[in-house]
Each structure stands twice: as structure tokens, then as C-alpha cells.
Short mmCIF file of C-alpha atoms in Angstrom, two decimals:
data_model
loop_
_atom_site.label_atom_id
_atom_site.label_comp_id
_atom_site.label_asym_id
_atom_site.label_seq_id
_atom_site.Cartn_x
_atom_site.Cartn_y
_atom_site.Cartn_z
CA UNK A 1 0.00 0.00 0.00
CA UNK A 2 1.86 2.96 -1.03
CA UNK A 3 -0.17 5.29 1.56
CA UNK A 4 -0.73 5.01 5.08
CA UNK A 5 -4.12 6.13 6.81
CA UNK A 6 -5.26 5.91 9.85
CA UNK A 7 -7.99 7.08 12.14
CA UNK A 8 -7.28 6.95 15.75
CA UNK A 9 -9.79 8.80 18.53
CA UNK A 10 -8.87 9.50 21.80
CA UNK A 11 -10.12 10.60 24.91
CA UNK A 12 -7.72 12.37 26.74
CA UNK A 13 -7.66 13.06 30.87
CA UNK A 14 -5.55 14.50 32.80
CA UNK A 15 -6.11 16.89 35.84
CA UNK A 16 -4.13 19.89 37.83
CA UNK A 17 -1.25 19.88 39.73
CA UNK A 18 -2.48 17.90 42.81
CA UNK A 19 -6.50 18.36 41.18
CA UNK A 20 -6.14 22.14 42.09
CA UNK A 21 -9.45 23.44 40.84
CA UNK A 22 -7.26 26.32 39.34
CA UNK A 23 -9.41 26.70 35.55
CA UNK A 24 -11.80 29.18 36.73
CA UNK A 25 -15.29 29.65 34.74
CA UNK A 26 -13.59 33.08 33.58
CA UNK A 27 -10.55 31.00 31.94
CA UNK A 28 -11.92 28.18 31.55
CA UNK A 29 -14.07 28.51 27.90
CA UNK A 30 -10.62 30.54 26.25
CA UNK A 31 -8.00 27.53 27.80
CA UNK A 32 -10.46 24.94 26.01
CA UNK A 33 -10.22 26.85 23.26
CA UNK A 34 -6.34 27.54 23.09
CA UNK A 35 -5.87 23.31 23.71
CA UNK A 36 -8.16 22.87 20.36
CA UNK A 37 -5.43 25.35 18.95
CA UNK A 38 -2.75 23.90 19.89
CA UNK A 39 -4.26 20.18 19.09
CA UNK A 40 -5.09 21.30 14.96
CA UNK A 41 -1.11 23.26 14.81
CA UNK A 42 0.55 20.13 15.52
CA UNK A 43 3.02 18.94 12.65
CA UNK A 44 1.49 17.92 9.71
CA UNK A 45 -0.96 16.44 9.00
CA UNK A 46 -2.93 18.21 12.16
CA UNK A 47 -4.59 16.41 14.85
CA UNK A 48 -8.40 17.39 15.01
CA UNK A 49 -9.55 18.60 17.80
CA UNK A 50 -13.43 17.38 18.65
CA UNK A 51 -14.18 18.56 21.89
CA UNK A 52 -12.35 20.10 25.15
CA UNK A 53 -14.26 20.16 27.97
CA UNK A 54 -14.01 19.91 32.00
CA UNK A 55 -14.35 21.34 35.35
CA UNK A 56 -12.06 23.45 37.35
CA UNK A 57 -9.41 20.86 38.12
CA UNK A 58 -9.55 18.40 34.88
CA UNK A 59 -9.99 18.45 30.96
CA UNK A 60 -11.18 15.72 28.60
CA UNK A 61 -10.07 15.93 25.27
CA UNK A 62 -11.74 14.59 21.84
CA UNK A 63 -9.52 14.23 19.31
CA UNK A 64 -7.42 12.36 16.34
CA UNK A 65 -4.10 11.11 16.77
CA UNK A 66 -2.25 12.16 13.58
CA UNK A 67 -0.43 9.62 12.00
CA UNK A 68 2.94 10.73 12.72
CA UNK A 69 2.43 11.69 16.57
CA UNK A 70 3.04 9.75 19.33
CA UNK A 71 0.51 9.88 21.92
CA UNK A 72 3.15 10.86 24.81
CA UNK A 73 4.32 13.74 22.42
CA UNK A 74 0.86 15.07 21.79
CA UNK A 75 0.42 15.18 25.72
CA UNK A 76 3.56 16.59 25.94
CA UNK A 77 3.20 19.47 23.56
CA UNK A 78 -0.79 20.20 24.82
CA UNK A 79 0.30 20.33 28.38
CA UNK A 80 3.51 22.44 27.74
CA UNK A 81 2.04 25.20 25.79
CA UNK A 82 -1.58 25.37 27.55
CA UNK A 83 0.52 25.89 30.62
CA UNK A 84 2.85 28.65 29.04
CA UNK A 85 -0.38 30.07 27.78
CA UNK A 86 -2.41 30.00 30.73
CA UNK A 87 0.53 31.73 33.13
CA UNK A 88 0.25 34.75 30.85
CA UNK A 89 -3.06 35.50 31.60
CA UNK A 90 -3.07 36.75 34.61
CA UNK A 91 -1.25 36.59 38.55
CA UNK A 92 -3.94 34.52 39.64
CA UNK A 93 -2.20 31.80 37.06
CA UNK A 94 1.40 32.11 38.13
CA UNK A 95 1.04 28.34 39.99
CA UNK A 96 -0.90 27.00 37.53
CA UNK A 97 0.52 23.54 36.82
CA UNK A 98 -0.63 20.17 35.15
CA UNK A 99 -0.13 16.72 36.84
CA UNK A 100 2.70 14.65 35.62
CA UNK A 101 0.35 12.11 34.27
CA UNK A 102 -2.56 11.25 31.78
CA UNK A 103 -4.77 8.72 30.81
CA UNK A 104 -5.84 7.90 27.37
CA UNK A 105 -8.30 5.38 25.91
CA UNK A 106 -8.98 5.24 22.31
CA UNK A 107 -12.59 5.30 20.74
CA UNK A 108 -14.63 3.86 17.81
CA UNK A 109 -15.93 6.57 14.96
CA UNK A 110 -19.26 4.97 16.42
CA UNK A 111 -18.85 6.38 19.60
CA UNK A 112 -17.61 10.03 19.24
CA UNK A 113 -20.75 11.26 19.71
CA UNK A 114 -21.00 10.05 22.91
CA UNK A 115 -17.68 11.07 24.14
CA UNK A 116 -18.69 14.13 23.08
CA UNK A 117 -21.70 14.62 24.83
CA UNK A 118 -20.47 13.35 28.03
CA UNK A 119 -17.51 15.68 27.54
CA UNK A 120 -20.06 18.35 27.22
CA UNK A 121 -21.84 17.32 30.66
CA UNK A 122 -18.84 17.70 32.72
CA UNK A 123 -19.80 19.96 34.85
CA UNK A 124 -23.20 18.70 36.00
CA UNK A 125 -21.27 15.17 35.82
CA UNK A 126 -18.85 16.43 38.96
CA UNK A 127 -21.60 17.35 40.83
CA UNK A 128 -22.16 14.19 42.03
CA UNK A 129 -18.80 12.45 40.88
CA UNK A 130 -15.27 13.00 41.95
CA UNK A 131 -12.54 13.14 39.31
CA UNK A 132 -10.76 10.18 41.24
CA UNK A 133 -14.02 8.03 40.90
CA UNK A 134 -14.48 9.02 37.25
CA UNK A 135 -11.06 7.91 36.55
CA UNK A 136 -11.62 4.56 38.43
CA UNK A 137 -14.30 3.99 36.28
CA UNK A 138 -12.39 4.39 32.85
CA UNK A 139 -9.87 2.55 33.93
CA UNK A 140 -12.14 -0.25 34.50
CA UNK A 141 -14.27 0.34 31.95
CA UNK A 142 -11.04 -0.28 29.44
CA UNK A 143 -9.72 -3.12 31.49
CA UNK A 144 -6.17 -1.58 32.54
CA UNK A 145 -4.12 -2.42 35.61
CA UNK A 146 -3.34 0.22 38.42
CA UNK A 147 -2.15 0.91 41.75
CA UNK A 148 -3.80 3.06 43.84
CA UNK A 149 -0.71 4.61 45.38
CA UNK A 150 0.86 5.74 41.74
CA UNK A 151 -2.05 6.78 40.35
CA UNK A 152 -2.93 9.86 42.70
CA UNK A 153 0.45 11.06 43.75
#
């Protein structure tokens, strides 16, 4: 095959620095924003950006993994320049960091919609669910292996 194609959809989690609930409602709609930026300028060809969403101390991101792009390099690069990004908006920002760690589960075309939606509901979601327990859940939900103690910290 002299092309390669792909189409590779992931949901993307990670929180703040220690879940700090540091992306305020008044940040909060222009950082979503500046991730789906940054997702669609990565190297050619351009991840696409679905859906950022989340509460004060968390995003969930809906989006392609371009062909040529690892995953750990398209965390790397989101989390790097949102954080640049989000320190030059104000004092309030200066301590703004994002945890070490992510989790990632990939999704069917079928089922974008849904990740989408529930990406959307975020905020009512948290209302009644911690980020820890929501985390839990996807990591049973995709069957992977983890220890409490390295998870968290």
C-alpha cells in the first residue's frame, strides 16, 4: 500500500497539579479553546480537535491522533504550551501547573458522539462524581491495571 491512513480517537484526561481546581469559569471557555489550537497546529498532517471540555481541576479531550504523533508527544506538547499560555493570563495563574500524568483510551468513529456529549456534561457530571471516581471507572471500563498509590500522587 503505497499510503498510510489511519484514524485513531482519543479521549484524553488528565487533571491539575495535585487536582487544584485552578481553571476558573472566567478561563476556563478561552483555555479549552487555546488546547483545540494547539491540538489542529501540531506537525502535519494536524490532529483534530473534537471537543475540550471539563471542570475546574480536569480536561477531557476529543480528538485524532495524527499519524505521525506519538501519543506521549501530543500530551507533551498540549500540556507544555496550555501551561505557558495559561501563566500569561493573569497573577492569579502564576502556579498553575498540570499533573505529571494522563490517561488515554482510544474510541470507535461509532462512539464520538457520545464522548462528546459526556464531555459536554462535565460539569453537572462532577456534581455528584469525583474526578478520582471518574477515573476509576475508565480505567475499569477499558480493562487496565493500576495501583492506587501511583495513580494519585
Amino acid at each position: 500500500m503505497p499510503q498510510s491512513l489511519n484514524k485513531v480517537i482519543l479521549n484524553m484526561v488528565f487533571s491539575t497539579k495535585d487536582r487544584r481546581p485552578l481553571i476558573d469559569t472566567e478561563i476556563r471557555p478561552r483555555l479549552h479553546a487555546y488546547m483545540a489550537e494547539i491540538l489542529r497546529g501540531i506537525e502535519p498532517p494536524q490532529s483534530q480537535a473534537y471537543r475540550v471540555g471539563g471542570p475546574a481541576d480536569h480536561v477531557h479531550v476529543a480528538a485524532a491522533l495524527p499519524r505521525t504523533v506519538t501519543i506521549a508527544k501530543l500530551f507533551e506538547t498540549v500540556k507544555r504550551e496550555s501551561s505557558i499560555w495559561i501563566k500569561k493570563q493573569g497573577a492569579r495563574y502564576q502556579e498553575f501547573y498540570w499533573q505529571n500524568g494522563y490517561g488515554v483510551f482510544s474510541v470507535g468513529p461509532s462512539q464520538l458522539d457520545q464522548l462528546i456529549g459526556y464531555i459536554d456534561n462535565q460539569e453537572e457530571h462532577h456534581k455528584t462524581v469525583s474526578f478520582q471516581d471518574e477515573f476509576r471507572k475508565l480505567l475499569v471500563k477499558y480493562n487496565i491495571e493500576y495501583d492506587e498509590k501511583y495513580v494519585w500522587d
